[in-house]
């Protein structure tokens, strides 16, 4: 009698072969910042070396936009020229920050890699920030040069920015032409030197800059190569896949797009298709058909909007991989995708991760997600996950607690914020996520979010930042911001504002006041103005569960 195929057992056996001695993705334990951690034995030790090796892919497409195609060879040449220009004309050297403030463009990617050549630190500022937020970010990381697109250049005109500002539309192409060269100016760096800073919303009301090292991003590359190797084990293929087309619909200042899509493609030899502008389901569907996109990781909000269209009108036959990322997804949405999107029937996956850990900490396979729609899967390659109580002790399976993660993917810390770093990363390199979850038979399920966090369309929004902004208005006595359910975005931002009778103010005025100071997605969509004090507990803390907007 034929034994039934057990995909989980097969995957475990294949992973053991791949990561064992002599395996294609052999893992060993090495000292990482004073802690023994599993790492790939055979790996590059700098992103500059990754870039130099990428020319082996030659004339294949690396970056594809609506009107441009750039091969791996062309990309490396342009990066070399831009890096030379940044070094020779603007004095950028190892350890300097190179700020990037722009929508998704090829020049964003070129600037990132140029910084890596010089051992500089690329800083991906949030392109949706309002001028005040931009001013904070630039003052916080103090870039030696700031590379922006035209829209952001107009915002900078309102600020006193005292660093060289280069535009992507004019200055960057001109510099690439002027400094064209045949070599990459590669600086020597240590694996644990910082490579990039990406901002994440902070509970203190200010964004925090998560610092990722060369080791972090190279480990992420290794994770993606391992996934390809594991997929090859299932199909019996002798070679790893290449020549695929990955659709990028999230901003490049997110780990989903930069760390986990654009960067690994230099090794796998695949194309990154950069979608630009606000999400439009029809445009995305047409782009998938035109570029024969094979892989797409979408936010649940995007998937919901996709299902509002007649999918049969588009040729989606090229898709071989589809994932839901950046926010929780419901069982109903997952099932609707399986019914309407053919590839989702066999390949739909989801994951759990956060900016601070560079990539996914856990991933749910198609079979497990179908059987357990509320799971976010099992720890990925090289990741240890523990559920801990309030005292920091590991709890038994089935017990709820804080999710803690340790791996070579975990960030170095927060830029210029020792206190926040110490609170998030323990001395033995465990990342305290602040998320609440439970593990059952090895599968992780999220049962709560970081304190008060609002997840709006895949964007993290912390109420305190908005509350502090509103409290600057002279008519606002106090306020509380909460998340409310939204069928499209998952959650919307709502504000309860306490005012005095003698200081009348309108909802429209408060909305405009907030929009001038914060990114659009942080501006409350729902408001309630009252003269009644906020509900508070015995210690004076606002009782958010008692708030209705």
PDB file of C-alpha atoms in Angstrom, residues 30-37 39 190-194 211-213 215-216 406-413 421 425-430:
ATOM      1  CA  UNK A  30      29.243  31.221  14.610  1.00  0.00           C
ATOM      2  CA  UNK A  31      29.714  34.098  17.003  1.00  0.00           C
ATOM      3  CA  UNK A  32      27.468  37.017  16.052  1.00  0.00           C
ATOM      4  CA  UNK A  33      27.904  40.073  18.263  1.00  0.00           C
ATOM      5  CA  UNK A  34      28.948  37.852  21.147  1.00  0.00           C
ATOM      6  CA  UNK A  35      26.153  35.287  20.725  1.00  0.00           C
ATOM      7  CA  UNK A  36      26.363  31.876  18.968  1.00  0.00           C
ATOM      8  CA  UNK A  37      23.867  31.902  16.096  1.00  0.00           C
ATOM      9  CA  UNK A  39      24.524  31.233   9.797  1.00  0.00           C
ATOM     10  CA  UNK A 190      32.768  44.304   8.459  1.00  0.00           C
ATOM     11  CA  UNK A 191      29.761  41.992   8.316  1.00  0.00           C
ATOM     12  CA  UNK A 192      28.274  43.695  11.343  1.00  0.00           C
ATOM     13  CA  UNK A 193      28.777  47.239  10.046  1.00  0.00           C
ATOM     14  CA  UNK A 194      25.482  49.100   9.497  1.00  0.00           C
ATOM     15  CA  UNK A 211      19.622  49.770  11.807  1.00  0.00           C
ATOM     16  CA  UNK A 212      20.329  46.707   9.676  1.00  0.00           C
ATOM     17  CA  UNK A 213      23.823  45.372   9.040  1.00  0.00           C
ATOM     18  CA  UNK A 215      25.091  40.488   7.845  1.00  0.00           C
ATOM     19  CA  UNK A 216      21.350  41.045   8.272  1.00  0.00           C
ATOM     20  CA  UNK A 406      16.461  35.542  17.767  1.00  0.00           C
ATOM     21  CA  UNK A 407      18.412  35.131  14.527  1.00  0.00           C
ATOM     22  CA  UNK A 408      21.108  36.661  12.352  1.00  0.00           C
ATOM     23  CA  UNK A 409      18.321  38.740  10.764  1.00  0.00           C
ATOM     24  CA  UNK A 410      17.668  40.795  13.918  1.00  0.00           C
ATOM     25  CA  UNK A 411      18.644  44.461  13.622  1.00  0.00           C
ATOM     26  CA  UNK A 412      21.678  45.969  15.333  1.00  0.00           C
ATOM     27  CA  UNK A 413      19.365  48.356  17.181  1.00  0.00           C
ATOM     28  CA  UNK A 421      17.524  49.442  21.698  1.00  0.00           C
ATOM     29  CA  UNK A 425      17.007  43.676  22.065  1.00  0.00           C
ATOM     30  CA  UNK A 426      18.274  41.737  25.073  1.00  0.00           C
ATOM     31  CA  UNK A 427      21.960  41.230  25.871  1.00  0.00           C
ATOM     32  CA  UNK A 428      21.777  37.734  24.350  1.00  0.00           C
ATOM     33  CA  UNK A 429      20.228  39.133  21.123  1.00  0.00           C
ATOM     34  CA  UNK A 430      16.580  38.206  21.624  1.00  0.00           C
TER      35      UNK A 430
END
